[in-house]
PDB file of C-alpha atoms in Angstrom:
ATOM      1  CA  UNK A   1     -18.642  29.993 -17.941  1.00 86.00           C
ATOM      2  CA  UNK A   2     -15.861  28.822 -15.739  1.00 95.00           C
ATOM      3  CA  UNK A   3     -12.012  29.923 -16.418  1.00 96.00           C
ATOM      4  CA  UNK A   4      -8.826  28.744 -14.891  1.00 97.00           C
ATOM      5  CA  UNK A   5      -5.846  31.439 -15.608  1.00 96.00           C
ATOM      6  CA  UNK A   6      -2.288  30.453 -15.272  1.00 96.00           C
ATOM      7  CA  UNK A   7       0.368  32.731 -14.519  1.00 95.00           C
ATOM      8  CA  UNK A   8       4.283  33.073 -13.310  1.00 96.00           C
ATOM      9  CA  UNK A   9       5.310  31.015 -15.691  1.00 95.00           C
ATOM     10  CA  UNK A  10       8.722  32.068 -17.044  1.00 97.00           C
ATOM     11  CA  UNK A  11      12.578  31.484 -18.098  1.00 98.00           C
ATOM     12  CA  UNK A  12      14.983  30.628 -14.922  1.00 98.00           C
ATOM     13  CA  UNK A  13      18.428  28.903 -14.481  1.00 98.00           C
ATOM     14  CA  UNK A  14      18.521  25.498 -12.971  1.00 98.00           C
ATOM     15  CA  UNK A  15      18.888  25.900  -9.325  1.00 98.00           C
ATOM     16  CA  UNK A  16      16.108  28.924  -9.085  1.00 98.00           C
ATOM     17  CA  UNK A  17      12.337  29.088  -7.603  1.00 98.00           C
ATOM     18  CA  UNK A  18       9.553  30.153  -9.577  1.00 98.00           C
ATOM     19  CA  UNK A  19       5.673  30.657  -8.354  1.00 98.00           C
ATOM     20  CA  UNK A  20       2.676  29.887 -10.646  1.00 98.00           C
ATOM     21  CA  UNK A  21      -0.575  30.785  -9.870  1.00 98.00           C
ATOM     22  CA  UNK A  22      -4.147  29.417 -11.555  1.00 98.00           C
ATOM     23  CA  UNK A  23      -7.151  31.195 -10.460  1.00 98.00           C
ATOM     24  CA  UNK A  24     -10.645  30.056 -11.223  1.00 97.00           C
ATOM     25  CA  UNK A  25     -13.774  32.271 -11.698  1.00 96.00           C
ATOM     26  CA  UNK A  26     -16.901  31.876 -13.027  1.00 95.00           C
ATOM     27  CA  UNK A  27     -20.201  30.242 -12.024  1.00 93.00           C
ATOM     28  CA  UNK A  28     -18.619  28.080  -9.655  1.00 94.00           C
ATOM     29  CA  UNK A  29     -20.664  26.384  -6.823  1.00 93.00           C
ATOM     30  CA  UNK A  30     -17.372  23.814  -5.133  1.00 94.00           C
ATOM     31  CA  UNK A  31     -14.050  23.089  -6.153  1.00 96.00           C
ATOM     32  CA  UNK A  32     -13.151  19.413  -5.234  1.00 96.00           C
ATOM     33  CA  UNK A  33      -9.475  19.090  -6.362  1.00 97.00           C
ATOM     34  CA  UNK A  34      -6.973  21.273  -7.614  1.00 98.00           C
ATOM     35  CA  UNK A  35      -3.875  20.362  -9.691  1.00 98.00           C
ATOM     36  CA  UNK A  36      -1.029  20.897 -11.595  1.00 98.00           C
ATOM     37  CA  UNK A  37       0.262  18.771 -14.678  1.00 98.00           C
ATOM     38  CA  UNK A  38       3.383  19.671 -16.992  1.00 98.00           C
ATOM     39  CA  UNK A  39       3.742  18.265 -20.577  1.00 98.00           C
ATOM     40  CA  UNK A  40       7.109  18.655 -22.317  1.00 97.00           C
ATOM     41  CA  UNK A  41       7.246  17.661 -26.505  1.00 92.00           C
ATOM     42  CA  UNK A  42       7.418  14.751 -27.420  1.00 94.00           C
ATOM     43  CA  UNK A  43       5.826  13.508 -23.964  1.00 96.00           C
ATOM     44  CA  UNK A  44       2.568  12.686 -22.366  1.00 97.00           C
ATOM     45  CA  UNK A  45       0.754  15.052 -19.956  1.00 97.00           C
ATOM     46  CA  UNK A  46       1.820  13.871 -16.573  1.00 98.00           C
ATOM     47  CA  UNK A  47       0.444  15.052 -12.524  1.00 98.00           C
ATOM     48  CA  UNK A  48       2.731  17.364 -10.983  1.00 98.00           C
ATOM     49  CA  UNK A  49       1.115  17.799  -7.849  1.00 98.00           C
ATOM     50  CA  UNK A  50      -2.824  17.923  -6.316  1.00 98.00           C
ATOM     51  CA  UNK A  51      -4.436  19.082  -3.567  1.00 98.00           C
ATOM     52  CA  UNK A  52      -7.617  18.122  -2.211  1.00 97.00           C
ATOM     53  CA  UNK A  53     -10.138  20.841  -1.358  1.00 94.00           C
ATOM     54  CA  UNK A  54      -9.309  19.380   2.771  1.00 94.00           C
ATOM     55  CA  UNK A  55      -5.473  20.283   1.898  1.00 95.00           C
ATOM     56  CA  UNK A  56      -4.063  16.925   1.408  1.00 98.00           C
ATOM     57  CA  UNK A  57      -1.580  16.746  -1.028  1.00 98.00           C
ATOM     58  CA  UNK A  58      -0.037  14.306  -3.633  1.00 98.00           C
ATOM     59  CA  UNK A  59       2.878  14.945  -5.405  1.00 98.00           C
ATOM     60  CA  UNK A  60       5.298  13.405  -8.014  1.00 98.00           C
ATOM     61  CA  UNK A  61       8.220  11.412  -7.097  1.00 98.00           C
ATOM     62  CA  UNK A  62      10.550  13.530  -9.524  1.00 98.00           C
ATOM     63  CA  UNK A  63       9.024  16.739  -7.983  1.00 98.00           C
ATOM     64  CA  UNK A  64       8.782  15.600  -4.097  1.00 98.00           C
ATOM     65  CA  UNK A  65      10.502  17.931  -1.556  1.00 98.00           C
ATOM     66  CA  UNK A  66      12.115  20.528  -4.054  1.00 98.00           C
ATOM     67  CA  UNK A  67       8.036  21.488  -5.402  1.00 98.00           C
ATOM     68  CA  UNK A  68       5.220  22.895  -2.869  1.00 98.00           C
ATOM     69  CA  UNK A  69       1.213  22.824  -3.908  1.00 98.00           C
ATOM     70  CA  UNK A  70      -1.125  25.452  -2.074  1.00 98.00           C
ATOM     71  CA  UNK A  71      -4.842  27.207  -2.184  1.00 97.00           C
ATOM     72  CA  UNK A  72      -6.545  29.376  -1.017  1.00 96.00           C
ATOM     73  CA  UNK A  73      -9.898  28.412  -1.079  1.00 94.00           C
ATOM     74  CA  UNK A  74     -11.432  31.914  -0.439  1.00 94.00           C
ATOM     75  CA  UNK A  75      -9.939  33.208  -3.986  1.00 96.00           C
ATOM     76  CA  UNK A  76     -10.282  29.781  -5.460  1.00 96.00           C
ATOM     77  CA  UNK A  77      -6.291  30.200  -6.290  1.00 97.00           C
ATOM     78  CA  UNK A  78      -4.331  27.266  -6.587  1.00 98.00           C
ATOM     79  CA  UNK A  79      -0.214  27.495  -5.906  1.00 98.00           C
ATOM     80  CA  UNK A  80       2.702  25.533  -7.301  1.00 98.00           C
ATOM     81  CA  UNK A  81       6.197  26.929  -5.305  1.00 98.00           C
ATOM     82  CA  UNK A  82       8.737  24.980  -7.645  1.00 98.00           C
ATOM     83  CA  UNK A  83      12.396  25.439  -6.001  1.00 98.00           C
ATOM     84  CA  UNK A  84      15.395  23.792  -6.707  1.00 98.00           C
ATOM     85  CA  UNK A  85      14.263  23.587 -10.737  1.00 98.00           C
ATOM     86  CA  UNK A  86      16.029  21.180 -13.338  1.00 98.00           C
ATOM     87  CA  UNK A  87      15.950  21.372 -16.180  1.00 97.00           C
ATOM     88  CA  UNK A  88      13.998  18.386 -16.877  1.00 97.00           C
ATOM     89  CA  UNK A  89      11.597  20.255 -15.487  1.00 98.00           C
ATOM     90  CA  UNK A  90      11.182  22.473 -18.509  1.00 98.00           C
ATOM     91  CA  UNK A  91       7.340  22.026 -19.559  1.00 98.00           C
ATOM     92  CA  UNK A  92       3.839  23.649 -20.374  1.00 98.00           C
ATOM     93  CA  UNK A  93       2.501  24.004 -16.656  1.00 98.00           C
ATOM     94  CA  UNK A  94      -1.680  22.816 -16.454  1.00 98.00           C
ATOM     95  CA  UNK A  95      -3.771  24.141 -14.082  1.00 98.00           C
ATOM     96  CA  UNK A  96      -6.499  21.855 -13.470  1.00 98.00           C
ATOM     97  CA  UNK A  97      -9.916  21.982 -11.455  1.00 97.00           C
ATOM     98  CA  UNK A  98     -12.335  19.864 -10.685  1.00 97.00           C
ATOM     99  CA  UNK A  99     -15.152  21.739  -9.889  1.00 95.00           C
ATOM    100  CA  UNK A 100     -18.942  22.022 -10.003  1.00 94.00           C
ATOM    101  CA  UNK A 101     -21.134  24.885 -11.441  1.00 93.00           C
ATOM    102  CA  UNK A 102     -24.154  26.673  -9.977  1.00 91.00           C
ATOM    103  CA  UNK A 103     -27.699  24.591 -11.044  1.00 87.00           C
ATOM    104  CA  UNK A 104     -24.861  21.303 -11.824  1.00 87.00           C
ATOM    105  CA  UNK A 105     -25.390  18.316 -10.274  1.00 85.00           C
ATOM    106  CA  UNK A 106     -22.097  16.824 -10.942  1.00 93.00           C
ATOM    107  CA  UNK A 107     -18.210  17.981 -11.204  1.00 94.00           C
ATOM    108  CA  UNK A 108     -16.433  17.877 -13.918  1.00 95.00           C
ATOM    109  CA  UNK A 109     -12.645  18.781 -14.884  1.00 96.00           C
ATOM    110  CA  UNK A 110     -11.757  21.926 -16.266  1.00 97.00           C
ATOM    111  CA  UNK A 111      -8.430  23.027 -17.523  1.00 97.00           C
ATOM    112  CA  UNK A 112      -5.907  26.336 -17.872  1.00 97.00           C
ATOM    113  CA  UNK A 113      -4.554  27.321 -21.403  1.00 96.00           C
ATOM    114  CA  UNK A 114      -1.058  26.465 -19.889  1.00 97.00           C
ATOM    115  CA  UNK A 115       1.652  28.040 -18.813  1.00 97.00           C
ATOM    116  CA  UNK A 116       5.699  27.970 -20.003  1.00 98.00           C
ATOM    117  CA  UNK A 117       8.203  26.914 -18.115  1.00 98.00           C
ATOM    118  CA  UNK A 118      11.613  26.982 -19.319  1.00 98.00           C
ATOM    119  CA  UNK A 119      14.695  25.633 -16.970  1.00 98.00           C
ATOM    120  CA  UNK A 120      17.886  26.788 -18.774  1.00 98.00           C
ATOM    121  CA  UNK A 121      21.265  24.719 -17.679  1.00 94.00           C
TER     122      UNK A 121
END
């Protein structure tokens, strides 16, 4: 069984940082691709930011130079640094992997239980 954990998510004013972290365990073999995705109500799940597992990154244009993605590919650990937060930012943070497991030939996507992130004005 493989498992992505969120955490860091949190309550913060606009203007302020906050770190989450997703780390994946499990009977993992290779992580491709690591990302995050937000979904606020009423909305549809959107990309935050990826990261390849060579460290090139992709982020989105509301998100570009204020957000920061990361890993650490010993501790399978993915980052997201968000600074500079609005409060359209407010959202259920997703973790998401793309991974493949032990005796697998192919990757798949799995996903975190999300993770709240509230951006008060």
């Amino acid at each position: 069984q493989v498992q992505l954990v969120e955490s860091g998510g949190g309550l913060v004013q606009a203007g302020g940082s906050l770190r989450l972290s997703c780390a994946a365990s499990g009977n993992i073999f290779r992580i491709n691709a690591m990302a995050w995705y937000r979904q606020a109500p009423g909305l549809q799940r959107e990309l935050v930011a990826l990261i390849t597992s060579g460290g090139t990154t992709n982020y989105a244009d509301s998100v570009k130079g204020r957000f920061t993605i990361s890993r650490d590919n010993a501790k399978n650990t993915v980052y997201l640094q968000m600074n500079s937060l609005k409060p359209e930012d407010t959202a259920v943070y997703y973790c998401n992997g793309n991974l493949r497991e032990w005796f697998s030939g192919t990757y798949s996507d799995y996903w975190g239980q999300g993770t709240q992130v509230t951006v008060s004005s």
